[in-house]
Structures are given as C-alpha cells and as structure tokens.
PDB file of C-alpha atoms in Angstrom:
ATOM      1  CA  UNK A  28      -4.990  12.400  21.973  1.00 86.00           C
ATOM      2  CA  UNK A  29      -1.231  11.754  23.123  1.00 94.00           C
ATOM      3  CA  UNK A  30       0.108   9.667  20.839  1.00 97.00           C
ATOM      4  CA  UNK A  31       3.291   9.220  23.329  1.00 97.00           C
ATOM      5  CA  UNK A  32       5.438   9.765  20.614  1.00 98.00           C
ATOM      6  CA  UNK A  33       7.745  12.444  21.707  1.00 98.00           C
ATOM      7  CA  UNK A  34      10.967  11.664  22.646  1.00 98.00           C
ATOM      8  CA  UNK A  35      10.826   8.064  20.474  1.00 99.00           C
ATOM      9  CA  UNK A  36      13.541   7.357  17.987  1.00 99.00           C
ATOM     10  CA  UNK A  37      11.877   6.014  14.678  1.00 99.00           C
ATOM     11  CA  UNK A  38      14.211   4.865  11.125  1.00 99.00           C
ATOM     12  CA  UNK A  39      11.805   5.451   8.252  1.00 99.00           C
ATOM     13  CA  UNK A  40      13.529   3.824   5.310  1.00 98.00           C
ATOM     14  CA  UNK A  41      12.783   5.701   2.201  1.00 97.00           C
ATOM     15  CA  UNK A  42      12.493   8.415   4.293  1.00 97.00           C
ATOM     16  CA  UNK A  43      12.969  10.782   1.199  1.00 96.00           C
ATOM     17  CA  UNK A  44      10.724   9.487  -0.998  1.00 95.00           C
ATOM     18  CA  UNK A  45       6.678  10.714  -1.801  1.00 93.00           C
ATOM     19  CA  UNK A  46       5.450   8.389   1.381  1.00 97.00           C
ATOM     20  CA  UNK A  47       8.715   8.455   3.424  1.00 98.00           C
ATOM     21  CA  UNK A  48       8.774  11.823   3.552  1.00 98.00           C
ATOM     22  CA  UNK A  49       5.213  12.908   4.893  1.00 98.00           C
ATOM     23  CA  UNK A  50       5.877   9.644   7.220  1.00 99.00           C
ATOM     24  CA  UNK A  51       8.692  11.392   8.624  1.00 98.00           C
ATOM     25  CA  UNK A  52       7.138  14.759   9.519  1.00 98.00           C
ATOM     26  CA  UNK A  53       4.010  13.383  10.790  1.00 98.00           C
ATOM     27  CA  UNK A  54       6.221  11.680  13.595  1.00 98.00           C
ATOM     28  CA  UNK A  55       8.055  14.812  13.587  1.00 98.00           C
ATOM     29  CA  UNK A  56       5.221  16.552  14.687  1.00 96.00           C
ATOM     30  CA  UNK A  57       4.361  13.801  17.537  1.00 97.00           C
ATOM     31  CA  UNK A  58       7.583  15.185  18.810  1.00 97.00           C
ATOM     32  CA  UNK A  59       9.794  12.284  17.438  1.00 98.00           C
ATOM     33  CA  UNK A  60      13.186  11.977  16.451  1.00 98.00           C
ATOM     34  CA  UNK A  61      13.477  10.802  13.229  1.00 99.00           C
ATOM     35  CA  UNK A  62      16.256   9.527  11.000  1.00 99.00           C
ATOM     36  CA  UNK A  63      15.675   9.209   7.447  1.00 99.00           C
ATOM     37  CA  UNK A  64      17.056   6.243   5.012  1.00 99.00           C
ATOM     38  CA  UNK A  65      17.815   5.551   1.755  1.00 98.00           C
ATOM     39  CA  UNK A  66      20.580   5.302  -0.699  1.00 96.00           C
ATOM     40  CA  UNK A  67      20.779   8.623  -2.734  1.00 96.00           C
ATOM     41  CA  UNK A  68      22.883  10.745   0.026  1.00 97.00           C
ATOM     42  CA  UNK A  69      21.640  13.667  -2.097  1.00 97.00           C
ATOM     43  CA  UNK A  70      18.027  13.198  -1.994  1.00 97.00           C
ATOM     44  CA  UNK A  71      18.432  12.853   1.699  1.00 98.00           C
ATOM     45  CA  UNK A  72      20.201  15.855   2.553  1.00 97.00           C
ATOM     46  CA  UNK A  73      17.153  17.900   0.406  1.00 97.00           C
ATOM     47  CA  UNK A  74      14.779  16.069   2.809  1.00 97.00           C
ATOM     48  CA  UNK A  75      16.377  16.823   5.718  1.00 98.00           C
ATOM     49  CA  UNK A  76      16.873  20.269   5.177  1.00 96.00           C
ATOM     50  CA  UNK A  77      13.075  20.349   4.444  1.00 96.00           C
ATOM     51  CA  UNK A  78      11.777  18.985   6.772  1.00 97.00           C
ATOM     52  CA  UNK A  79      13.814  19.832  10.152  1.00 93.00           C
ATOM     53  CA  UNK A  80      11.883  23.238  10.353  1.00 84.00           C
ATOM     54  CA  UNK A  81      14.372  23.585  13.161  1.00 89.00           C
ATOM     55  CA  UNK A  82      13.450  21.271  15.563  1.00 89.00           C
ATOM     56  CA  UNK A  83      16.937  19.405  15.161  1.00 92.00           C
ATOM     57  CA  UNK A  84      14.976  16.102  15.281  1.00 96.00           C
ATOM     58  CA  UNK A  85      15.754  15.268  11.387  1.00 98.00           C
ATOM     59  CA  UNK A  86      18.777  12.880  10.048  1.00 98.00           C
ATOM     60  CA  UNK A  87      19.690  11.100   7.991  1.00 98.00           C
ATOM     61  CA  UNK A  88      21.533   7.692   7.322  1.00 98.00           C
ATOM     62  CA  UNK A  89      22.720   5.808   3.959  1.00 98.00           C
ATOM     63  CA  UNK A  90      20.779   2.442   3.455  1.00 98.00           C
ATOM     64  CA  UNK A  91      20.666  -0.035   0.832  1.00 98.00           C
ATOM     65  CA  UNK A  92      17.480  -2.210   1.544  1.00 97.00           C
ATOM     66  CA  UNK A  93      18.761  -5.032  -0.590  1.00 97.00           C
ATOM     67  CA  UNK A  94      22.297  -5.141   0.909  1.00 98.00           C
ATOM     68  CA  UNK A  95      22.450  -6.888   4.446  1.00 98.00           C
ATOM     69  CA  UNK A  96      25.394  -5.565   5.508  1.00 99.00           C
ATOM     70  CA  UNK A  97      24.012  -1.736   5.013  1.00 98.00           C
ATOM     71  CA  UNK A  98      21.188  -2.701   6.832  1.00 99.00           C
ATOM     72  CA  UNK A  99      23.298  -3.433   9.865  1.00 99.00           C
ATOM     73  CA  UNK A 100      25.291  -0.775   9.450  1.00 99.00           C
ATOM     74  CA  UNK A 101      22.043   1.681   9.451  1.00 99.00           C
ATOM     75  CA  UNK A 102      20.608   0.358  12.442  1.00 99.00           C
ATOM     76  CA  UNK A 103      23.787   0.247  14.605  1.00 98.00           C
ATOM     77  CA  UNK A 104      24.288   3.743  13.933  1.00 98.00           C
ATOM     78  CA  UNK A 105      21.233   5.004  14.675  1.00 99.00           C
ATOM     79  CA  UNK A 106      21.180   2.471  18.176  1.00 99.00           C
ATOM     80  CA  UNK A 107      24.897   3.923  18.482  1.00 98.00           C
ATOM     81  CA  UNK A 108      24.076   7.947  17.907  1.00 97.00           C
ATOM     82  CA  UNK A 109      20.369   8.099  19.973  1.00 98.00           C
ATOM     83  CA  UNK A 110      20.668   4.831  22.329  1.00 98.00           C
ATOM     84  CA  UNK A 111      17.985   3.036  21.196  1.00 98.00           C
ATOM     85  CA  UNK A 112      15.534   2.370  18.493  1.00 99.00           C
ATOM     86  CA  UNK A 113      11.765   2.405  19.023  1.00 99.00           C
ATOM     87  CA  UNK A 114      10.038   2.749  15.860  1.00 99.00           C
ATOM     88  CA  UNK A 115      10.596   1.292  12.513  1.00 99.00           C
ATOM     89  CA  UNK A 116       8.622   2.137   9.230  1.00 99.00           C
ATOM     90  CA  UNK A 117       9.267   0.531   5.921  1.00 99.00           C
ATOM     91  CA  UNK A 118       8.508   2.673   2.799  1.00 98.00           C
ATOM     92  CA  UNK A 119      11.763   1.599   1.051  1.00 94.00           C
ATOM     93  CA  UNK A 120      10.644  -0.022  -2.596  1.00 88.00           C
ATOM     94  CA  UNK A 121      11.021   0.019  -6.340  1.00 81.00           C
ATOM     95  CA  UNK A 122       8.112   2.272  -7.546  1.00 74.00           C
ATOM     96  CA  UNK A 123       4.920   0.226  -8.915  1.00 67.00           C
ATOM     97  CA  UNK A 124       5.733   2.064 -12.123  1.00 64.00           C
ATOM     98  CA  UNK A 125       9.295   0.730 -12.928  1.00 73.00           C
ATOM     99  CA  UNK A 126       8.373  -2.778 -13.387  1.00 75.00           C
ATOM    100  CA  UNK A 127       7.475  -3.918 -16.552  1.00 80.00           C
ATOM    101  CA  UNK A 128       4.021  -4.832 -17.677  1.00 83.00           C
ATOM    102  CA  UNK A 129       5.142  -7.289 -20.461  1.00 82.00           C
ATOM    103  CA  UNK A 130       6.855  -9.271 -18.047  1.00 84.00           C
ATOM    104  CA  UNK A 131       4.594  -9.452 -15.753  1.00 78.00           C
ATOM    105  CA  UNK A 132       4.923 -13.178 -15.071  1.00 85.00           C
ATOM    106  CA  UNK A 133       8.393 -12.915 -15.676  1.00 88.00           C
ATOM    107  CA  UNK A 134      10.260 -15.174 -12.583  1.00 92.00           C
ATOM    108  CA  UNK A 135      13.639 -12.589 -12.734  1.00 91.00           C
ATOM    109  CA  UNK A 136      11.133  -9.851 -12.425  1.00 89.00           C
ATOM    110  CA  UNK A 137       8.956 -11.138  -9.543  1.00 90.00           C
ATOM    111  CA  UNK A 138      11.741 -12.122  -7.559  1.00 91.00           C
ATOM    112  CA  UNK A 139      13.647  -9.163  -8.757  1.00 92.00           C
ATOM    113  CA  UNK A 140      10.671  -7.365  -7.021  1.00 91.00           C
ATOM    114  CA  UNK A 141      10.022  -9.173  -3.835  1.00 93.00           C
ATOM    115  CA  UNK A 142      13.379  -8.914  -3.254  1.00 94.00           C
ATOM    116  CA  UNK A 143      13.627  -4.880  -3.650  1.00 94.00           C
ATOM    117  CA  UNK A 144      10.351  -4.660  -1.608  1.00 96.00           C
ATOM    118  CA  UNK A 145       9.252  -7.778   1.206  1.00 97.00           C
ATOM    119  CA  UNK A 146      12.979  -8.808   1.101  1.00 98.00           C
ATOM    120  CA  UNK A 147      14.113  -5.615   2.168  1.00 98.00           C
ATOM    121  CA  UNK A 148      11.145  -4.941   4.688  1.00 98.00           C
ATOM    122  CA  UNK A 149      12.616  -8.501   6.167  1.00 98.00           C
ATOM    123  CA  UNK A 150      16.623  -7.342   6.545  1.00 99.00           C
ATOM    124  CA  UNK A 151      15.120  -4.394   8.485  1.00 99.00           C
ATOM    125  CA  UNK A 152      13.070  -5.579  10.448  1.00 99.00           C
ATOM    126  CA  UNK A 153      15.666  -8.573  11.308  1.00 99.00           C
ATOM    127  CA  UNK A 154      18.010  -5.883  12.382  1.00 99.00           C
ATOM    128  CA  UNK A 155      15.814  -3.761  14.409  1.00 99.00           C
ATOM    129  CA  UNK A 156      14.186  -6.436  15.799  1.00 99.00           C
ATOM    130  CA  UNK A 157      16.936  -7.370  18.460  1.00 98.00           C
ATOM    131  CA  UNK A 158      17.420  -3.647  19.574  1.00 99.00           C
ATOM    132  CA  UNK A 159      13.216  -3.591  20.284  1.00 99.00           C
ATOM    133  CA  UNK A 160      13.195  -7.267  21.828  1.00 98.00           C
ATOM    134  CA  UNK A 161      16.064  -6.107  24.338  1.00 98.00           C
ATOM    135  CA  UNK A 162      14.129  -2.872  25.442  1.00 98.00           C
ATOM    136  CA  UNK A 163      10.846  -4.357  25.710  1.00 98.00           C
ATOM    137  CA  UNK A 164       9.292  -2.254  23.012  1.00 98.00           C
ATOM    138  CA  UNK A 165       9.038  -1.548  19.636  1.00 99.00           C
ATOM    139  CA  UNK A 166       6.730  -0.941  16.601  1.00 99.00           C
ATOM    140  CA  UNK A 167       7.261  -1.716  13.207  1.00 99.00           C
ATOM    141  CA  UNK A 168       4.874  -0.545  10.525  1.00 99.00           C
ATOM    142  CA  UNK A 169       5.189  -2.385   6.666  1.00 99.00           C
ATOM    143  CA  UNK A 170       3.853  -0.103   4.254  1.00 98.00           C
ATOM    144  CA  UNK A 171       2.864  -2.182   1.769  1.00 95.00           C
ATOM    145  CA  UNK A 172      -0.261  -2.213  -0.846  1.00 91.00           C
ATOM    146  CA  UNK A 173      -3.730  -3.476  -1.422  1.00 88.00           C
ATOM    147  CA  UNK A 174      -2.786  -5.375  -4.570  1.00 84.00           C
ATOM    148  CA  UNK A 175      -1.748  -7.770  -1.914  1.00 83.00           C
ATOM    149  CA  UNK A 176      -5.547  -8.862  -2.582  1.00 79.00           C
ATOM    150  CA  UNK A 177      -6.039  -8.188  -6.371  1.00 75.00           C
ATOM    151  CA  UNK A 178      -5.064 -10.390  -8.960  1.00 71.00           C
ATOM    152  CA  UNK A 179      -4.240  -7.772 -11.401  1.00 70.00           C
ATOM    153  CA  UNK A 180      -0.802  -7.980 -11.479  1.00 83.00           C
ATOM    154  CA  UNK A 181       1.558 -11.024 -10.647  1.00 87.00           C
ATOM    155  CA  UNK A 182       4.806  -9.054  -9.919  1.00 87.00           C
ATOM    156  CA  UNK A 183       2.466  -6.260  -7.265  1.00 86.00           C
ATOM    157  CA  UNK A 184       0.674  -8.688  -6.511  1.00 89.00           C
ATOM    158  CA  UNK A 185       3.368 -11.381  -5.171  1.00 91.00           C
ATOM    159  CA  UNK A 186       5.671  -8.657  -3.545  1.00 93.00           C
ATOM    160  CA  UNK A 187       3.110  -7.190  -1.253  1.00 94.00           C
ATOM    161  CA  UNK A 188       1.584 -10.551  -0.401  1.00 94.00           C
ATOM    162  CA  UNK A 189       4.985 -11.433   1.256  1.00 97.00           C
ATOM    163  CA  UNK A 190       5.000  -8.274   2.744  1.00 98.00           C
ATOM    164  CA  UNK A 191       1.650  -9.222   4.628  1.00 96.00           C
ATOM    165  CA  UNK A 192       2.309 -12.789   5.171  1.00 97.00           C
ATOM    166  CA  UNK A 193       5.561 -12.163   6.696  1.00 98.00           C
ATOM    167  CA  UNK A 194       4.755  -9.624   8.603  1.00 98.00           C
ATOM    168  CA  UNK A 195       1.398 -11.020  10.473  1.00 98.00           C
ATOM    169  CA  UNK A 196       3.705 -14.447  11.374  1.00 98.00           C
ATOM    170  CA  UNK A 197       6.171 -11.870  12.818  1.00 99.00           C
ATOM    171  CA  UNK A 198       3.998 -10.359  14.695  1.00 99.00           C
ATOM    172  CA  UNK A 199       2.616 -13.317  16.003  1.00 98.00           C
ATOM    173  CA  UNK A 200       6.000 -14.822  17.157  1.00 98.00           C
ATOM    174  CA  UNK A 201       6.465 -11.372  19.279  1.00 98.00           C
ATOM    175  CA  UNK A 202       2.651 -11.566  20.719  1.00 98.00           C
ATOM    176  CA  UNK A 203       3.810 -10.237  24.695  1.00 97.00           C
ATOM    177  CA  UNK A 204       7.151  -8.939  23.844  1.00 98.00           C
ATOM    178  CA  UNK A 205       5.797  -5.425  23.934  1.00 98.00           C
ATOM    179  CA  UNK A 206       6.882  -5.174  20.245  1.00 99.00           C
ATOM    180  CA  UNK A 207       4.088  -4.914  17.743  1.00 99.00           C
ATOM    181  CA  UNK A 208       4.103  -5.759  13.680  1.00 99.00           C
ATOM    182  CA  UNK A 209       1.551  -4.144  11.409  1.00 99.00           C
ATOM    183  CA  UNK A 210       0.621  -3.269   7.680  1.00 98.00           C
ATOM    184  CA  UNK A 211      -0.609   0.080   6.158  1.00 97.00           C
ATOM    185  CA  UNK A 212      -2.059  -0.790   2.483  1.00 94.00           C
ATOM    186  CA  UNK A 213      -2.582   2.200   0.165  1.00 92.00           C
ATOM    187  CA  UNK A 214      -3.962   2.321  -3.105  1.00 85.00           C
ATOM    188  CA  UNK A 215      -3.238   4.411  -5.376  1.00 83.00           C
ATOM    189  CA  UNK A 216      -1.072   7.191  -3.663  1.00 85.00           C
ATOM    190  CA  UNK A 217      -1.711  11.096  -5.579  1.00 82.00           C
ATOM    191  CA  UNK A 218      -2.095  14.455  -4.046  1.00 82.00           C
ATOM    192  CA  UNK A 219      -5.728  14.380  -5.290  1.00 78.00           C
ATOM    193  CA  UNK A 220      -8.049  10.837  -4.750  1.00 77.00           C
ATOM    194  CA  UNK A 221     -10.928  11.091  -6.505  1.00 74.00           C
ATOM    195  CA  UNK A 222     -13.637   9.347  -3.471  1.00 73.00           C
ATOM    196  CA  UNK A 223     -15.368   7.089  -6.589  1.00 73.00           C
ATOM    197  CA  UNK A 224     -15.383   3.736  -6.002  1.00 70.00           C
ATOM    198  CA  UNK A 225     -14.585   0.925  -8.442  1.00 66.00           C
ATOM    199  CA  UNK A 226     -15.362  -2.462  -8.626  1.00 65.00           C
ATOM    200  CA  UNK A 227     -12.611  -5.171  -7.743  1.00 61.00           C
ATOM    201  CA  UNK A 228     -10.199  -1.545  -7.687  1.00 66.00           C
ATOM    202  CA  UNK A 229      -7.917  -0.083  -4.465  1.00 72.00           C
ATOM    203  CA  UNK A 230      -9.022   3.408  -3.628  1.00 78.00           C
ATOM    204  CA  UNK A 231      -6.745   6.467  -3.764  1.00 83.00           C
ATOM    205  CA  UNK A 232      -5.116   8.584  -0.737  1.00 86.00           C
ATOM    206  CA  UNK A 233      -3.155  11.547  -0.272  1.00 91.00           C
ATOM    207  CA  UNK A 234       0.521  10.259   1.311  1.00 94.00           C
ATOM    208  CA  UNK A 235      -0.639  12.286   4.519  1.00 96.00           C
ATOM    209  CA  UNK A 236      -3.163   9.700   4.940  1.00 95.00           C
ATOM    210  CA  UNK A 237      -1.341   7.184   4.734  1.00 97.00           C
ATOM    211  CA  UNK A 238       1.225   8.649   7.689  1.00 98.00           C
ATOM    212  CA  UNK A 239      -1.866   9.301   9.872  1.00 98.00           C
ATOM    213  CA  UNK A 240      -2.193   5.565   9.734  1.00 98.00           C
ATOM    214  CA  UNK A 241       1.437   5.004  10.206  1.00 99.00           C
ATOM    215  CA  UNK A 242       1.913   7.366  13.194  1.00 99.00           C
ATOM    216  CA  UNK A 243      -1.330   5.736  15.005  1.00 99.00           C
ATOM    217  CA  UNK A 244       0.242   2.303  14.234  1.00 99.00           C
ATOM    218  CA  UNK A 245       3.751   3.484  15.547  1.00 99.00           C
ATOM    219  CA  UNK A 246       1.965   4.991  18.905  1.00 98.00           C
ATOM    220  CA  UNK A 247       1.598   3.897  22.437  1.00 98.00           C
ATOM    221  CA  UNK A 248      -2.269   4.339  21.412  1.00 98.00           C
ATOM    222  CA  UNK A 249      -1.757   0.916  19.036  1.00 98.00           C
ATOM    223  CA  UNK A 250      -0.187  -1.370  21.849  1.00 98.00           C
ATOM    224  CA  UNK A 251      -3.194  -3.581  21.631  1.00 98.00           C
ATOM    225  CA  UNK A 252      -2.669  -3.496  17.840  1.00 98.00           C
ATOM    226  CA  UNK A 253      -0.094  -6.214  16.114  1.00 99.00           C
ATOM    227  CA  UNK A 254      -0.995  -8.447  13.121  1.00 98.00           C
ATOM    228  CA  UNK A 255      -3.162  -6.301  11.453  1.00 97.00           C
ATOM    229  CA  UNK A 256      -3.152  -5.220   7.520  1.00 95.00           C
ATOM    230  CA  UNK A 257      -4.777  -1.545   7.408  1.00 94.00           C
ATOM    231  CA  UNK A 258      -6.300  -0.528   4.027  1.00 90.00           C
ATOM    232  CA  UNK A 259      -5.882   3.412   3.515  1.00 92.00           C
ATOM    233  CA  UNK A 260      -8.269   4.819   0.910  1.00 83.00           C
ATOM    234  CA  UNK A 261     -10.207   1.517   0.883  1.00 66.00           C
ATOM    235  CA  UNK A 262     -12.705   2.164  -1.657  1.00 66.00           C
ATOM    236  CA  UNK A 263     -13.466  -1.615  -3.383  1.00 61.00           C
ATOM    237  CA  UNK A 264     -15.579  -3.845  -2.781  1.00 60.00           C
ATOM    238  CA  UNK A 265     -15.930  -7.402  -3.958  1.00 53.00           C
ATOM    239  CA  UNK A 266     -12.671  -8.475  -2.719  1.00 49.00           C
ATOM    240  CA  UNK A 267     -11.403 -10.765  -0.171  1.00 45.00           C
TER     241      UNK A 267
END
C-alpha cells in the first residue's frame, strides 16, 4: 500500500525521544522528510546522525513545547527551510515516570502536567495549523495515552484527557478543510509487551507499533480519518 508519504514534510516533536524516534524513521521510510524537535540540541544531533542512514531526509530543530514563542520559531523554520509543512506528530511530554505518586492530586502537579503535555500538543498544533489550513492539507497525530480512560491516576489521567478532548473538537472545527486531527493511545510502551490481558489495565506495545499507527494516521490512506482516539496494544476490557 502507498502510503503517499514521500516527498511530505512532517515536525515530530520529541523526535529524539523512545517514541519520537521510531516515529521519525517509520516516516523516513515512507520516503518523508522529517525534522526532529526537542530541546536538548545534543540528544538531537545523536538522533539525527542515527537515523539519516543517508537519505539526507533527517533534521533537526530546537523546541521548547511549553514556550510559545519557540513554538513559532520551530514551525517558521521548518515552513521557511522546506516550503511547507504537511505532517505534524506530537510525542513531546514529561515521562509518566517523573511525576510524583504522592502528589497525585496535587493542583501544581496536574496543571504542571497538562501543561508539559496537552498544553504543549495545543501551541503546536496552533502554529502548524495555519501553514496546513493555507495549503489545503495537513495531518496532525496527538500521541497521547489510554489512561485518558482509567481512573488510576489523577495527574495521567487529566493530562491525556485534554489531549483527547481537545483534539476531537479540533478536528471537528477543520471537518472539509482537508486537514485531519487524530489520537494514537499506547499503553505501556517497552521493547517486550507481554500479550496478557488485565482487567480495567492498558496493554503494552513496542514504540514501532505505535509509529505504524502514527504513519497510517499521517497518510493520504487516513483522509477519511479525523476525530478518532486509536488504542495501540489495547488489551483491557471493562472500560469505557
């Protein structure tokens, strides 16, 4: 299947991170050109160099999620430098395992997080969006998480909940505008899911899996797709 992908200019923030980086070379593969963001200039030099394999397709661009003004600046220059923006895939978030279980109802640490996460899936999106409106096209994919429908934790919980919220009412205001809006929620993300299923419990996938989704998401395959919240690894039951 021809994904229509080559040629397409796609911004993955967190582009050198566990997810963002297997994102990145599944589009790679499509044929895309991809720039990678994020905020350690280090860490995305090492993931550049990694994953070019010589196809010259692979940048890379600073980008603070939580600072508007970065944003901007990310987006212009990769408009600026390839002429236009097609794809957009958020990956760019604190890491489930730096927030703080005893403070779990915490208000400075939920907003804290929605504003790290959903927040910064929002300033992206906001800047992209007027590139993709202008051209008649786009896709954006959220990853986000499916604690978005478990009550386990307050702080996972409430961030990814915006993330899907915002995101379908996005979506809906483009509905004909030839750009799409759409969720990918993993579970637990590891090199090796066990395929067990738990009660009231996400399921596990490799980050590969979750880029297969992204990539179909991102393609000219998904143009009839916008709205939708995906569940990678989807492996509970008993939920809404």
């Amino acid at each position: 299947m021809d994904l229509g992908l080559a040629g397409r200019v796609a911004l993955v923030s967190g582009g050198s991170g566990y997810v963002g980086r297997a994102v990145a070379a599944a589009l790679r593969d499509e044929g895309a050109v991809v720039v990678l963001a994020g905020r350690d200039e280090d860490r995305l030099e090492r993931a550049v160099a990694d994953l070019d394999a010589g196809t010259d397709r692979i940048t890379a661009v600073t980008m603070d999620t939580r600072d508007e003004a970065s944003v901007d600046a990310a987006v212009g220059y990769v408009v600026r430098e390839h002429g236009r923006l097609d794809v957009l895939v958020n990956t760019a978030a604190p890491p489930a395992g730096t927030l703080d279980p005893a403070r779990d109802h915490d208000a400075a640490q939920v907003l804290d997080a929605i504003d790290g996460k959903a927040m910064g899936y929002l300033r992206t999106t906001d800047a992209a969006l007027p590139h993709m409106r202008a051209a008649g096209h786009g896709r954006i994919v959220q990853v986000s998480g499916q604690n978005a429908q478990f009550t386990a934790s307050v702080t996972s919980s409430a961030r990814n909940a915006v993330v899907s919220v915002a995101s379908k009412t996005i979506a809906d205001e483009l509905a004909g505008t030839g750009v799409t809006v759409n969720v990918v929620d993993p579970g637990l993300i590891t090199d090796t899911p066990s395929t067990a299923v738990q009660p009231a419990r996400a399921g596990e996938s490799t980050p590969q899996q979750v880029a297969a989704a992204v990539v179909f998401l991102a393609s000219e395959q998904a143009a009839a797709i916008s709205g939708v919240s995906l569940a990678v690894g989807h492996r509970a039951y008993g939920v809404q």
